[in-house]
Coordinates of C-alpha atoms and ligand atoms in Angstrom, one line a residue:
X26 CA -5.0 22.9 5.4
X27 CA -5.9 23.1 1.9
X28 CA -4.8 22.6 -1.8
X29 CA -4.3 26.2 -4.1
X30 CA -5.5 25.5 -7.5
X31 CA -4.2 27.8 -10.1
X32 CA -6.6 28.1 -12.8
X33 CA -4.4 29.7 -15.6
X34 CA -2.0 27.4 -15.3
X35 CA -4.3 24.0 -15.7
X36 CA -5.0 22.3 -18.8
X37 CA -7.8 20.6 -17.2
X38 CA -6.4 17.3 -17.8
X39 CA -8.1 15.8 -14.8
X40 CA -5.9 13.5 -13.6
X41 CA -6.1 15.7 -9.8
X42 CA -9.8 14.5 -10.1
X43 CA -8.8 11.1 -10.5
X44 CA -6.5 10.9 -7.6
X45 CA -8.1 12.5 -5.0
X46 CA -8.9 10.4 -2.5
X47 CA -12.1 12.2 -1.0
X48 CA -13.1 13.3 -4.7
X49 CA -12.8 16.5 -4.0
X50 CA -11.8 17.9 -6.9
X51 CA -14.3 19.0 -9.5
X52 CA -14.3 20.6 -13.3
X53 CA -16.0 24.3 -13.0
X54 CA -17.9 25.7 -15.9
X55 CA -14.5 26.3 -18.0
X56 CA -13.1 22.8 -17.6
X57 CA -10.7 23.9 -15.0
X58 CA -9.9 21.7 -11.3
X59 CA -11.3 23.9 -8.6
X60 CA -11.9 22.2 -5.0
X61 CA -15.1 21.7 -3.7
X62 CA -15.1 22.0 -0.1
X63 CA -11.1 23.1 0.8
X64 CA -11.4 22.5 4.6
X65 CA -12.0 18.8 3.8
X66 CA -8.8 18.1 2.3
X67 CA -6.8 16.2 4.3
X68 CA -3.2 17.1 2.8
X69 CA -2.3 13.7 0.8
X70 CA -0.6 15.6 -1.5
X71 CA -1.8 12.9 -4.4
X72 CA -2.9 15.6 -6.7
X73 CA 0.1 18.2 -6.4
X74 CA 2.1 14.9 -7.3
X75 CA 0.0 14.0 -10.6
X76 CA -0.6 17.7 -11.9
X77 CA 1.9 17.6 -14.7
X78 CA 1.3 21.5 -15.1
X79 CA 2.9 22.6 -11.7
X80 CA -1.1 24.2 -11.2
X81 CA -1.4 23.0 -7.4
X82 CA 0.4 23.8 -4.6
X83 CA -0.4 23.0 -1.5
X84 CA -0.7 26.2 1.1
X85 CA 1.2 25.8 4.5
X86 CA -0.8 28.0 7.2
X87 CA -0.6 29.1 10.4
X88 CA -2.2 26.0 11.3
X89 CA 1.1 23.7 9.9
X90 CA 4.0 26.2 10.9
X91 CA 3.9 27.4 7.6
X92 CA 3.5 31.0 8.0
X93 CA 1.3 30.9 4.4
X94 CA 4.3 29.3 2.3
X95 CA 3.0 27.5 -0.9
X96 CA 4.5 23.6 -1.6
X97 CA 4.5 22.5 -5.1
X98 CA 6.2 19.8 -6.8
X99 CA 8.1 18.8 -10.4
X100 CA 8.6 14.9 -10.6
X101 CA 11.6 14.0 -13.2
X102 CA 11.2 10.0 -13.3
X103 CA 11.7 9.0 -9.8
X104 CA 12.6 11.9 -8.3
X105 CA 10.2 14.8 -6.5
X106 CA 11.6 18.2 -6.4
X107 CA 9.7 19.4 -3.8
X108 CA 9.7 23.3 -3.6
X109 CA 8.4 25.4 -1.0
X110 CA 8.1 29.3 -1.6
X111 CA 7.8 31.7 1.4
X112 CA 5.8 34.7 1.6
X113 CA 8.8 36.8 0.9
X114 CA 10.0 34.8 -2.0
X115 CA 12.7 32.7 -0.6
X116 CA 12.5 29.5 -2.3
X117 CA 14.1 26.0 -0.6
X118 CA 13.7 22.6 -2.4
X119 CA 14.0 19.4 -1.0
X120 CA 14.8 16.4 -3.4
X121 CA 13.1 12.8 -2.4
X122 CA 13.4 9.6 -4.1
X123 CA 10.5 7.9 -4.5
X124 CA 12.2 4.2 -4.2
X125 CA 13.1 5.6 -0.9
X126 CA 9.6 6.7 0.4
X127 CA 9.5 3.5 2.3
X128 CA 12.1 3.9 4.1
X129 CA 10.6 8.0 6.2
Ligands
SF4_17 S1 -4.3 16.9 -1.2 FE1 -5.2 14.9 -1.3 S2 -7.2 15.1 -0.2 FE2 -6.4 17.2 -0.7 S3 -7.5 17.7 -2.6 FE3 -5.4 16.8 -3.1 S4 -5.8 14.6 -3.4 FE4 -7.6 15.4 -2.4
SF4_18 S1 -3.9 17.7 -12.8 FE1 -3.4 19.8 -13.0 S2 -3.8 20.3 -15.1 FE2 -4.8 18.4 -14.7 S3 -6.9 19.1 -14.1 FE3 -5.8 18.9 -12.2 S4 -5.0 21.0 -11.9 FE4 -5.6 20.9 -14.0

């Protein structure tokens, strides 16, 4: 279980850093997020949320019945679009309201 950091897309605004719960999340030598030890991360999903960029997604392995399907997510004010992308392509999104988060 484990985050996917894509370098090219981040701005290295480190807000990811700042979230993390285990710090976990470090700059490397060109300012970009980059893990530090992946099989620590527990799956919170607090940095996918905060990266403004769309540059994490969190990978969905063998291990979570994801077959190696990549989450990501685009908040619009309250609202998470969460999108998950198969290995094939196939994309499904699932909208959740974050008022509502409570109430799962
Ligand atoms: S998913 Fe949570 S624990 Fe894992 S790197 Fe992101 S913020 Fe840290
Ligand atoms: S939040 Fe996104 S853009 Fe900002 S440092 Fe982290 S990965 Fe890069």
């Amino acid at each position: 279980m484990s985050i996917r950091i894509q370098s090219e897309n981040c701005i290295g605004c480190g807000r990811c850093m700042e979230v993390c719960p285990g710090n976990l999340i470090k700059k490397d030598e060109n300012g970009k997020a980059c893990i530090r030890r992946p099989r620590d991360c527990w799956g919170c999903t607090s940095c996918i949320k905060e990266c403004a960029v769309n540059a994490i997604g969190f990978y969905l392995g063998i291990d979570m019945g994801g077959r190696g399907s990549v989450l990501t997510v685009e908040k619009q004010g309250h609202i998470c679009h969460w999108q998950i992308e198969s290995p094939e392509g196939q994309v499904r999104i699932i909208d959740v309201d974050q008022r509502d988060s409570n109430n799962y």
